[in-house]
Short mmCIF file of C-alpha atoms and ligand atoms in Angstrom, two decimals:
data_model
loop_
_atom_site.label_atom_id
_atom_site.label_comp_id
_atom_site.label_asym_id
_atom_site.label_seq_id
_atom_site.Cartn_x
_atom_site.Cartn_y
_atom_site.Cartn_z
CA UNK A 1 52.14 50.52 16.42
CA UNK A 2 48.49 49.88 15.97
CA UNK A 3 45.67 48.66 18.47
CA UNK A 4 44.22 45.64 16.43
CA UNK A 5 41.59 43.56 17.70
CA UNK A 6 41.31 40.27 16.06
CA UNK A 7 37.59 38.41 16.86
CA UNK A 8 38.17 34.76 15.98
CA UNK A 9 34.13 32.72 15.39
CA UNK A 10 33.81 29.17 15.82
CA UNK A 11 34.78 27.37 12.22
CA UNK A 12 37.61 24.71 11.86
CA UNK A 13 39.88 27.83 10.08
CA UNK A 14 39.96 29.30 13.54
CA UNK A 15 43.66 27.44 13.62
CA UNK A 16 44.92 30.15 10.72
CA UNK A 17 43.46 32.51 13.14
CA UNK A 18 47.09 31.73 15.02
CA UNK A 19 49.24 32.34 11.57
CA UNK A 20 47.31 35.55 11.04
CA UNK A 21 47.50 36.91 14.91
CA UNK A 22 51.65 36.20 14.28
CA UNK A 23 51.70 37.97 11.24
CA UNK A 24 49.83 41.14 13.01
CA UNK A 25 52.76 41.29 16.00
CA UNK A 26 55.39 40.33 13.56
CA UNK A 27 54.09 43.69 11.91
CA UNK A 28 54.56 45.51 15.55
CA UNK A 29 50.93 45.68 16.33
CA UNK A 30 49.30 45.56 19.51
CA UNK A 31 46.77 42.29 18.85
CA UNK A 32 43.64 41.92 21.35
CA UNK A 33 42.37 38.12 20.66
CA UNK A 34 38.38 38.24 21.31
CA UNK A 35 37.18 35.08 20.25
CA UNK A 36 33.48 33.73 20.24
CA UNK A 37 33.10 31.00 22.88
CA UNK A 38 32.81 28.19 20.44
CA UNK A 39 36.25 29.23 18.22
CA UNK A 40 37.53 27.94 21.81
CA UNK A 41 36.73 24.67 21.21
CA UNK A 42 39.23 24.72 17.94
CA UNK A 43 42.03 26.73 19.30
CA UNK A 44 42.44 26.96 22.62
CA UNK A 45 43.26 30.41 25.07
CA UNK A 46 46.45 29.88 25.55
CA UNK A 47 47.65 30.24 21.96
CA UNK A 48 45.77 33.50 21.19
CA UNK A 49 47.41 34.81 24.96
CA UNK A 50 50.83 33.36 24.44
CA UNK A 51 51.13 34.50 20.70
CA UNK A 52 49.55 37.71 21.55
CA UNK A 53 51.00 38.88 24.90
CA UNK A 54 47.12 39.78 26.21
CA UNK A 55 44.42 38.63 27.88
CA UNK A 56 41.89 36.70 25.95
CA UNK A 57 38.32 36.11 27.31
CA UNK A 58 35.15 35.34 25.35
CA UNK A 59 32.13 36.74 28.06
CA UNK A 60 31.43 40.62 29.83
CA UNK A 61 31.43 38.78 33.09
CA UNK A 62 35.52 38.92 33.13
CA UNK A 63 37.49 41.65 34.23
CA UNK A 64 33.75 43.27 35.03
CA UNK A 65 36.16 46.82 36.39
CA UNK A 66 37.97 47.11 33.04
CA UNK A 67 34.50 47.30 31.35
CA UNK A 68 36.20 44.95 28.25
CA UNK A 69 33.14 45.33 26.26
CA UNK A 70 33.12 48.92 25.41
CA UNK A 71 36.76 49.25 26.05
CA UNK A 72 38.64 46.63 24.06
CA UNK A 73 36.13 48.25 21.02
CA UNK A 74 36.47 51.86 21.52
CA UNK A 75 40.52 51.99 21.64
CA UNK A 76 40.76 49.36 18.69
CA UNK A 77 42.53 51.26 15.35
CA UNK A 78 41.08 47.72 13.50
CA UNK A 79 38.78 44.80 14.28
CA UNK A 80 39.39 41.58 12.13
CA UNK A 81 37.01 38.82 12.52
CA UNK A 82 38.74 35.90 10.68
CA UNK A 83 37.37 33.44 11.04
CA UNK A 84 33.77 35.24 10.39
CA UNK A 85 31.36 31.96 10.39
CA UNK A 86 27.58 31.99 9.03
CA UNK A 87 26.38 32.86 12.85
CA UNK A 88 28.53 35.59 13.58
CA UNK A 89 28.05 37.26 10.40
CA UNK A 90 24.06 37.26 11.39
CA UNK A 91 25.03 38.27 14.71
CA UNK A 92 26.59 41.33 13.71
CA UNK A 93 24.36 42.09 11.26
CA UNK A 94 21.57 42.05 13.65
CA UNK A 95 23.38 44.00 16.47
CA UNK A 96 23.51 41.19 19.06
CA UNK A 97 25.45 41.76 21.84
CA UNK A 98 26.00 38.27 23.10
CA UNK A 99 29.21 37.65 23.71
CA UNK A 100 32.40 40.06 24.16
CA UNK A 101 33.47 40.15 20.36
CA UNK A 102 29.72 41.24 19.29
CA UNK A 103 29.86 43.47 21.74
CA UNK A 104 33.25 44.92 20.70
CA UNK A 105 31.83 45.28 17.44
CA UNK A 106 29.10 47.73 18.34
CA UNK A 107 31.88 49.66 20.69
CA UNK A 108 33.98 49.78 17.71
CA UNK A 109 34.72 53.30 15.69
CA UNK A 110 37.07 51.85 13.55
CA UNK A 111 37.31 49.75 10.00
CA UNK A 112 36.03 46.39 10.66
CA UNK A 113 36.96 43.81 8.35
CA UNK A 114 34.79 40.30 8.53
CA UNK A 115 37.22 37.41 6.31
CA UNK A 116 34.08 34.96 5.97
CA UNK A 117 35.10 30.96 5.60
CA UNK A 118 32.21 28.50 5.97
CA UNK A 119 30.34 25.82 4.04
CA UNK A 120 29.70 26.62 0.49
CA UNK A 121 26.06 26.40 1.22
CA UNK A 122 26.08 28.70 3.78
CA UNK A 123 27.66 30.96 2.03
CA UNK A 124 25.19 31.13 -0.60
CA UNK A 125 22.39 31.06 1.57
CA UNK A 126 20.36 34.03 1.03
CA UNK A 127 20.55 34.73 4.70
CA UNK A 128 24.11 34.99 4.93
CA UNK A 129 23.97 36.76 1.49
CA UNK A 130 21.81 39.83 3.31
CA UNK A 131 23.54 39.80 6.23
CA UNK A 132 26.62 40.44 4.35
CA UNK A 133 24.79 43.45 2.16
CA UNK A 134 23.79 44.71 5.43
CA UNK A 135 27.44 44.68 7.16
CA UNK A 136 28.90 46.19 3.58
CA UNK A 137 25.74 48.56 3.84
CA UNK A 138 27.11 49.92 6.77
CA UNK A 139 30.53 50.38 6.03
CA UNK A 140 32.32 47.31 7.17
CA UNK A 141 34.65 45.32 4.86
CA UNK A 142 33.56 41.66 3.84
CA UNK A 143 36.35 40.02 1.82
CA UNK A 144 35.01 37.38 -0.45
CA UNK A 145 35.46 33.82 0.52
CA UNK A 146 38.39 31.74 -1.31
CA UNK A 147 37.63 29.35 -3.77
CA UNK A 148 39.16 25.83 -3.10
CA UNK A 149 39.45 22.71 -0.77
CA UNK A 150 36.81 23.25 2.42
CA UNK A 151 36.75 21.08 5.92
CA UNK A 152 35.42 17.95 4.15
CA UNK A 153 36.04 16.17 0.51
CA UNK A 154 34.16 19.01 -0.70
CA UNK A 155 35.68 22.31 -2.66
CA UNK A 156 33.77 25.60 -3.09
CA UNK A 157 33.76 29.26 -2.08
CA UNK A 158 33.89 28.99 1.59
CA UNK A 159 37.72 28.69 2.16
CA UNK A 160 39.50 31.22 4.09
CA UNK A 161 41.99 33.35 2.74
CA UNK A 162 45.67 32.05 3.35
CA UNK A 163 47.16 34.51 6.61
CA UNK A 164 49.69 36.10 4.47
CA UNK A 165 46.71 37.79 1.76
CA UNK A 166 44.25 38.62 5.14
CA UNK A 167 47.17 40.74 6.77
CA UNK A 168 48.39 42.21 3.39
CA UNK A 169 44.21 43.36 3.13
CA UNK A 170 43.88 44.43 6.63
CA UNK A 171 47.05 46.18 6.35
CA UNK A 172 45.66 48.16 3.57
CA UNK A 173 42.64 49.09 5.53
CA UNK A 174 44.54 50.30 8.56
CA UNK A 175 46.58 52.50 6.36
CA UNK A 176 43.70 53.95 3.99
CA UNK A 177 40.16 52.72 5.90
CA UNK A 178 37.69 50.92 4.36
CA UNK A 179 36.90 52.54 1.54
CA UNK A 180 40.83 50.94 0.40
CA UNK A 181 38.57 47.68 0.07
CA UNK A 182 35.48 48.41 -1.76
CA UNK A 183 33.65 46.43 -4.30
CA UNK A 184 33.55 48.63 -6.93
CA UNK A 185 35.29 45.83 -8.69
CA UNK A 186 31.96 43.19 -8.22
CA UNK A 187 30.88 41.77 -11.35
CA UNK A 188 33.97 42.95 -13.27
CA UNK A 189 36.64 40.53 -14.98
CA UNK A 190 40.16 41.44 -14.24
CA UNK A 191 43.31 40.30 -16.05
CA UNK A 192 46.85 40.86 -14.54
CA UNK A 193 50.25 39.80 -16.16
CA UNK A 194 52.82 40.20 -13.42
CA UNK A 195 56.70 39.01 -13.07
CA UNK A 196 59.40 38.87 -15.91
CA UNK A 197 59.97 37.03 -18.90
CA UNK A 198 62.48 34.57 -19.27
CA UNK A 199 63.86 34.31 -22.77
CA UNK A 200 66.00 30.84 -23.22
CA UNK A 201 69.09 31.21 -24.18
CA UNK A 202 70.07 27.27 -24.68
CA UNK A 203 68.50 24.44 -22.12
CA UNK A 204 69.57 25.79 -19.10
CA UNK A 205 69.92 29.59 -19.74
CA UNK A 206 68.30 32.25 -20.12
CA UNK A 207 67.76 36.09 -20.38
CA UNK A 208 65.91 37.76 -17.84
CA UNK A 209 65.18 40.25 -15.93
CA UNK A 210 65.21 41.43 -11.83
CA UNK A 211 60.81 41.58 -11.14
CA UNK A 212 59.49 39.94 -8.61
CA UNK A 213 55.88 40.25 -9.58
CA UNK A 214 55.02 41.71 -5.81
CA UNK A 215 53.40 44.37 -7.38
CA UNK A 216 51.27 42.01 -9.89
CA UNK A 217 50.19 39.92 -7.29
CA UNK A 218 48.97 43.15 -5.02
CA UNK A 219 46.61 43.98 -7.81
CA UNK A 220 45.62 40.71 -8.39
CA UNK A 221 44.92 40.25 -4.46
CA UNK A 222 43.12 43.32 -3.92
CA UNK A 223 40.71 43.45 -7.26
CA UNK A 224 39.89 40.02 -5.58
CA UNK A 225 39.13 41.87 -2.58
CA UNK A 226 37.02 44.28 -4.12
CA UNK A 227 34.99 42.01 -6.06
CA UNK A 228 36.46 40.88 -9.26
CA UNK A 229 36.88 37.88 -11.23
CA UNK A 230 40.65 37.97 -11.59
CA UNK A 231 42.93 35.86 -13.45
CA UNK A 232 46.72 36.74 -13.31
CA UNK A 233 49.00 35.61 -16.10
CA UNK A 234 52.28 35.16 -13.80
CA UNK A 235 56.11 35.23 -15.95
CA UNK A 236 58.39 33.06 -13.78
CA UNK A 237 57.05 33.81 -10.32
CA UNK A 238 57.47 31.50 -7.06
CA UNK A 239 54.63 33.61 -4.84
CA UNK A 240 51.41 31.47 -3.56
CA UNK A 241 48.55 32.12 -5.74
CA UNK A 242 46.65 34.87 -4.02
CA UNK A 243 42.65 33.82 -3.03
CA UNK A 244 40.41 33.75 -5.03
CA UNK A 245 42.51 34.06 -8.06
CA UNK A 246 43.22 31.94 -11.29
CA UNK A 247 46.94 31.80 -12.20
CA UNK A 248 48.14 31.16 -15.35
CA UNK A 249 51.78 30.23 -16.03
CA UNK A 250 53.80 31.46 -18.38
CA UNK A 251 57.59 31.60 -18.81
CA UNK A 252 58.53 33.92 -22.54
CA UNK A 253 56.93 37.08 -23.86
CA UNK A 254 55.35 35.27 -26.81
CA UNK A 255 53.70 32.29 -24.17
CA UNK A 256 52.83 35.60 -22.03
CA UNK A 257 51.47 37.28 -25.58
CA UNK A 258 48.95 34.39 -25.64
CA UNK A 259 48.22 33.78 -22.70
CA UNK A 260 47.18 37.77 -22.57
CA UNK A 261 45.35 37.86 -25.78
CA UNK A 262 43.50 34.49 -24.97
CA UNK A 263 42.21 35.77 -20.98
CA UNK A 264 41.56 39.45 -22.23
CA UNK A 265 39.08 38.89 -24.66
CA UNK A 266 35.78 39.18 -21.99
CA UNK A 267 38.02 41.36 -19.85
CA UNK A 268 36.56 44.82 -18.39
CA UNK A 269 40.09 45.19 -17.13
CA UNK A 270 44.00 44.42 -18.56
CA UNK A 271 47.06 45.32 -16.63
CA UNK A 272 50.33 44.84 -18.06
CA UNK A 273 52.18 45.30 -15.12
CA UNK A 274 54.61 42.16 -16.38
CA UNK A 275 58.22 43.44 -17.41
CA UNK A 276 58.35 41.90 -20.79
CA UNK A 277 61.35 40.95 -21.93
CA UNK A 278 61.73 43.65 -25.27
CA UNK A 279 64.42 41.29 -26.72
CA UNK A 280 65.00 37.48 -27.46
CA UNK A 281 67.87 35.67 -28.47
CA UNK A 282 67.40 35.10 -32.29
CA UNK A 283 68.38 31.30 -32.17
CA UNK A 284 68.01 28.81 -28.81
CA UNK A 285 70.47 26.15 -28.63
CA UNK A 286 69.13 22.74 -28.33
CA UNK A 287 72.07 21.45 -26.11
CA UNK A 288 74.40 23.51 -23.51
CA UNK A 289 76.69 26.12 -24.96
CA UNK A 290 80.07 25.35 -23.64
CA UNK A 291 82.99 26.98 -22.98
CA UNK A 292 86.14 26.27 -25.94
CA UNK A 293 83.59 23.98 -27.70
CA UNK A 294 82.49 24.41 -31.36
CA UNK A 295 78.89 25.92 -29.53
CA UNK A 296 80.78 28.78 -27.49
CA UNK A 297 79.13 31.69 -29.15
CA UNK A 298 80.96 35.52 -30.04
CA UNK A 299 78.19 37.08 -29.52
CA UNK A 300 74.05 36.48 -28.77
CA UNK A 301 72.43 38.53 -31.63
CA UNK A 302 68.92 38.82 -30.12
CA UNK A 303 65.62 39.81 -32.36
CA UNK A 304 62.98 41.78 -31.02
CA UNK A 305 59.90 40.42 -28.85
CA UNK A 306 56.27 41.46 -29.73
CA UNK A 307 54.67 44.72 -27.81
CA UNK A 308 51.87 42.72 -25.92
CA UNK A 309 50.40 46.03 -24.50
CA UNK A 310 50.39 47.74 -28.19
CA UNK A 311 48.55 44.54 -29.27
CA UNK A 312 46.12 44.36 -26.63
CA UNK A 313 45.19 48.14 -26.82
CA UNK A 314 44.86 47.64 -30.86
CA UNK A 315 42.38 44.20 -30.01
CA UNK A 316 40.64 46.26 -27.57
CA UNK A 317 36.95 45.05 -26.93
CA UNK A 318 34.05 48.09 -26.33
CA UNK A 319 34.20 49.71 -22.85
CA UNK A 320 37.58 47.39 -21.71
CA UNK A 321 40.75 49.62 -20.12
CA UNK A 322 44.04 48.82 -21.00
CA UNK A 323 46.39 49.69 -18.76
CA UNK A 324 50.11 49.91 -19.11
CA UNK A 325 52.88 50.21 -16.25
CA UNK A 326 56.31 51.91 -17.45
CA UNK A 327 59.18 51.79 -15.28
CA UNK A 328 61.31 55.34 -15.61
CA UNK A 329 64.23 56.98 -15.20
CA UNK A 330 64.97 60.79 -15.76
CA UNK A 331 67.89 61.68 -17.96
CA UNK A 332 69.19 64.65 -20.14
CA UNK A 333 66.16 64.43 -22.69
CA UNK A 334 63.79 64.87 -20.23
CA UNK A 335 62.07 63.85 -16.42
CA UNK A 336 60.46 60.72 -15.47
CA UNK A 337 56.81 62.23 -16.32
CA UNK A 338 57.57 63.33 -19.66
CA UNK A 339 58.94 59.94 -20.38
CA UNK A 340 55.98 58.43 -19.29
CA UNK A 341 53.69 60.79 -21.61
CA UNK A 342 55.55 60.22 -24.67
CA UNK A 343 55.41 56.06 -23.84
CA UNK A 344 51.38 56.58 -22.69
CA UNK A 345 50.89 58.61 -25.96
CA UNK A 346 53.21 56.13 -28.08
CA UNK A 347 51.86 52.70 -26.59
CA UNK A 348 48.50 53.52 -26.85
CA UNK A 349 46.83 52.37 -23.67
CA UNK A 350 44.00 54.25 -21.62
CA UNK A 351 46.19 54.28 -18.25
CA UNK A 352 49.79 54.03 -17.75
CA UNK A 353 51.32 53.47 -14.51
CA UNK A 354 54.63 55.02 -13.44
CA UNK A 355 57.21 53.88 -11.32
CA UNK A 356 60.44 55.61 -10.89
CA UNK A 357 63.15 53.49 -10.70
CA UNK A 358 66.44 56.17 -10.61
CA UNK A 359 68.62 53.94 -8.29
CA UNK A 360 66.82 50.74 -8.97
CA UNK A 361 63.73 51.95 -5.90
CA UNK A 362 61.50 49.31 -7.00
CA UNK A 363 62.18 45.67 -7.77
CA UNK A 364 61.67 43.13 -5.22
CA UNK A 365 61.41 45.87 -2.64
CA UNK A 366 57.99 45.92 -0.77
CA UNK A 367 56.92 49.66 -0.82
CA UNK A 368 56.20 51.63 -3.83
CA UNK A 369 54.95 54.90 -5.15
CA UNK A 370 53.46 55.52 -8.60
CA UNK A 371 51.69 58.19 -10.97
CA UNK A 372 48.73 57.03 -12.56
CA UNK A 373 48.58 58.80 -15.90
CA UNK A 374 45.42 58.64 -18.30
CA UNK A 375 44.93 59.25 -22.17
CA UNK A 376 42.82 62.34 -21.00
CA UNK A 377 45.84 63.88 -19.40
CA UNK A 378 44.87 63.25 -16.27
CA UNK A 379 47.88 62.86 -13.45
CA UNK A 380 46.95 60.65 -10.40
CA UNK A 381 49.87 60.22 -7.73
CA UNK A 382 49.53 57.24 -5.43
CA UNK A 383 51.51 57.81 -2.22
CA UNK A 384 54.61 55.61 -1.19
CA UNK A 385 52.95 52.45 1.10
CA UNK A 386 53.01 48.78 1.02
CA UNK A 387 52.38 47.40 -2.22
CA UNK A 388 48.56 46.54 -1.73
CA UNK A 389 48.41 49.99 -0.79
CA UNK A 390 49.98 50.99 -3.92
CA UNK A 391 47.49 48.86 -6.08
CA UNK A 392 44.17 50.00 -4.36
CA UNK A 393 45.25 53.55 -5.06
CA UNK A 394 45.38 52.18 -8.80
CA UNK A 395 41.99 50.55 -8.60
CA UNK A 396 40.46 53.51 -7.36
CA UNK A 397 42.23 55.47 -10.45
CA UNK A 398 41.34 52.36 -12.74
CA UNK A 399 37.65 51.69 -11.97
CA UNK A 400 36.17 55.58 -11.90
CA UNK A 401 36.81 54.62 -15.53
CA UNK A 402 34.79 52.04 -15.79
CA UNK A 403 31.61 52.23 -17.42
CA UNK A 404 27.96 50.58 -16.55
CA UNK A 405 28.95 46.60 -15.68
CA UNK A 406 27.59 44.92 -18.84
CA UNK A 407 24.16 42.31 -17.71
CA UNK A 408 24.85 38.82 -16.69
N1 LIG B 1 55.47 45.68 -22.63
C1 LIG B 1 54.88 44.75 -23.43
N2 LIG B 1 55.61 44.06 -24.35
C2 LIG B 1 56.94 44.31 -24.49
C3 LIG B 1 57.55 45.29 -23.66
C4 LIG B 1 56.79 45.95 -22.74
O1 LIG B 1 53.67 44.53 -23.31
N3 LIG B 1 57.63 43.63 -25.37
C5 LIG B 1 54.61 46.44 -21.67
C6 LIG B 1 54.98 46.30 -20.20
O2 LIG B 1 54.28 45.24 -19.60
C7 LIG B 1 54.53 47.63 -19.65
C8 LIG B 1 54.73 48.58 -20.80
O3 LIG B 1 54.78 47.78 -21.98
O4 LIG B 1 53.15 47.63 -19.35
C9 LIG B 1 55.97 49.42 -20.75
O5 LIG B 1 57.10 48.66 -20.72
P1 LIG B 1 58.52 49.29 -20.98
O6 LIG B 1 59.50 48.18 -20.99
O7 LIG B 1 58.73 50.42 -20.06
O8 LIG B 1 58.26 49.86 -22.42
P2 LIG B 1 59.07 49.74 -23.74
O9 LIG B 1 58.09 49.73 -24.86
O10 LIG B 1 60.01 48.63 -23.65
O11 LIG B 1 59.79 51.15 -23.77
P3 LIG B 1 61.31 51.56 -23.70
O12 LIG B 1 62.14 50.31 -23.70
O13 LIG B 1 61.45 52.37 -24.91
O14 LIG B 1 61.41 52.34 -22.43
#
């Protein structure tokens, strides 16, 4: 169990500020509620104390014996600010102390993560801009804002993350500290096929296969995090679109194939972490097959699918990284990491990421554990953690391999 503290500002997406405190204790954390006096005026005290089992006060005049102000900082293992408005961001840029959750901030040893959500202009305003350089500066995470639907008729960045990706982040940060989170990613374009393929078999079958695209949306969610321009080319999957990210939806390999080529080509970054279906039924019935009818088939003789990574490392652009994933199993002809050299070697790619999957580990399960192996012969190994954990351990792999970001 973790001490979180979770500083709520004065913006109408102080109500997700609820969802996201609920996700923290459904986690088993120990949540602290410091909000600014004006997020009171969207959500009130009792919410943040009955959905967080503490105390919640916004001045250093309460509890004066239990000295909040240095304490509630000092013991924290995390500070969120979600929402972080315009003011509080200069606030804590500046080092005010004006209220109890500046004040925690400059008590706090711990990662702080600020989840911005304001007016698009304010946003861009070059004030807010430096204040945010200045709170990065100095160590503190600053997720970008989402893209989308703000308080008004009005869309822009500005939106906050949905609760789900901001406790999926700060989870990462807890685990691995800010560094997790950086944005080594900013100014880079990222594209991400996640999910399986579903090859139709006649109109309401088809062939498929058991990946929930978790892992695909993890990277996709966290090289939004750290700065990219992400689009993620989903096979078949239900999942929210994470923030800040474009999905496009595909259902075969070959829709997938296109959908790949057409994103990559101004890509710094591919990921085929998709499990592509390697086989298709040769012929798709128009109507239903049916049992004792003239349509009920022998057999399904099934014609091989394209290799979409081989393709996209052979259409490789100057400077872009392909990167592969292989999911591997040892047997007699050798172990999982020898498998995974001879597919790295025969696909082509400049990474390949391996999962082992003796006793079927991996698929729809939330933790994961990989090997990140390059073309140089390098051998990464990314501990066993939640899957955003898993994919900023890849990132970091991925992006010391990235060259100077091209200008403009
Ligand atoms: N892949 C692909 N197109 C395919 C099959 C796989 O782009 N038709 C990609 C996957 O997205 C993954 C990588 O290739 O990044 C490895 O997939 P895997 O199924 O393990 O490789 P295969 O070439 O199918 O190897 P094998 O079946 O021999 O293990």
């Amino acid at each position: 169990m973790s001490r979180i503290v979770l500083g709520v500002s004065g913006g109408v997406a102080a109500y997700k500020a609820a969802l996201l405190l609920r996700a923290f204790t459904e986690s088993g954390h120990d949540v602290r509620v410091v909000p600014t006096p004006s997020a009171l005026h969207f959500v009130g005290a009792a919410t943040f104390e009955a959905l967080s089992g503490n105390p919640v006060s916004t001045d250093v005049w309460t509890d004066v014996p239990e000295v909040a102000h240095v304490r509630i900082g000092q013991e924290a293992d995390l500070v969120v600010v979600a929402p972080a408005t315009a003011d509080l961001l200069a606030r804590a840029a500046t080092g005010r102390a004006d209220d109890l959750l500046t004040a925690t901030l400059l008590t706090a040893h711990c990662p702080v993560v600020f989840v911005p959500a304001m007016h698009t202009e304010m946003w861009l305003h070059p004030a807010t801009q430096e204040n945010v350089a200045t709170l990065r500066r100095r160590g503190s995470v600053v997720l970008p804002p989402a893209v989308g639907r703000l308080t008004g008729p009005d869309s822009g960045p500005g939106r906050l993350p949905e609760p789900a990706d901001i406790a999926a982040l700060a989870a990462v940060v807890l685990e691995h500290g800010a560094d997790a989170l950086a944005q080594d990613l900013t100014g880079r374009r990222v594209v991400v096929s996640a999910g399986g393929t579903r090859e139709p078999l006649d109109p309401v079958r088809y062939l498929g296969n058991r990946s929930s695209g978790k892992q695909g949306w993890a990277l996709a969610r966290v090289a939004a995090a750290r700065g990219a321009d992400v689009v993620l080319v989903a096979a078949n999957v239900e999942l929210p679109a994470p923030f800040g990210v474009r999905v496009v939806p595909v259902g075969t390999a070959e829709e997938l194939r296109a959908a790949m080529l057409a994103e990559s080509v101004d890509a710094d970054v591919v990921v085929m972490s998709a499990a592509v279906a390697d086989f298709r039924p040769a012929e798709v019935a128009t109507t239903k097959m049916k049992k004792g009818s003239a349509s009920e088939p022998d057999s399904i003789p099934l014609v091989r699918n394209p290799d979409v990574l081989a393709e996209l490392v052979t259409k490789r652009t100057p400077g872009q990284l392909v990167v592969g994933f292989a999911a591997e199993t040892g047997d007699a002809d050798g172990d999982v990491l020898a498998h995974a050299r001879a597919k790295l070697a025969r696909k082509g790619s400049d990474l390949l990421v391996v999962n082992d999957v003796s006793g079927g580990q991996v698929f729809g399960r939330a933790e994961n554990a990989v090997v990140v192996l390059a073309s140089d012969g390098s051998a990464t190994e990314v501990p066993p953690g939640a899957k955003d954990a898993v994919a900023a351990g890849i990132w970091t792999a991925v992006s010391s391999r990235l060259g100077t970001p091209a200008e403009g």
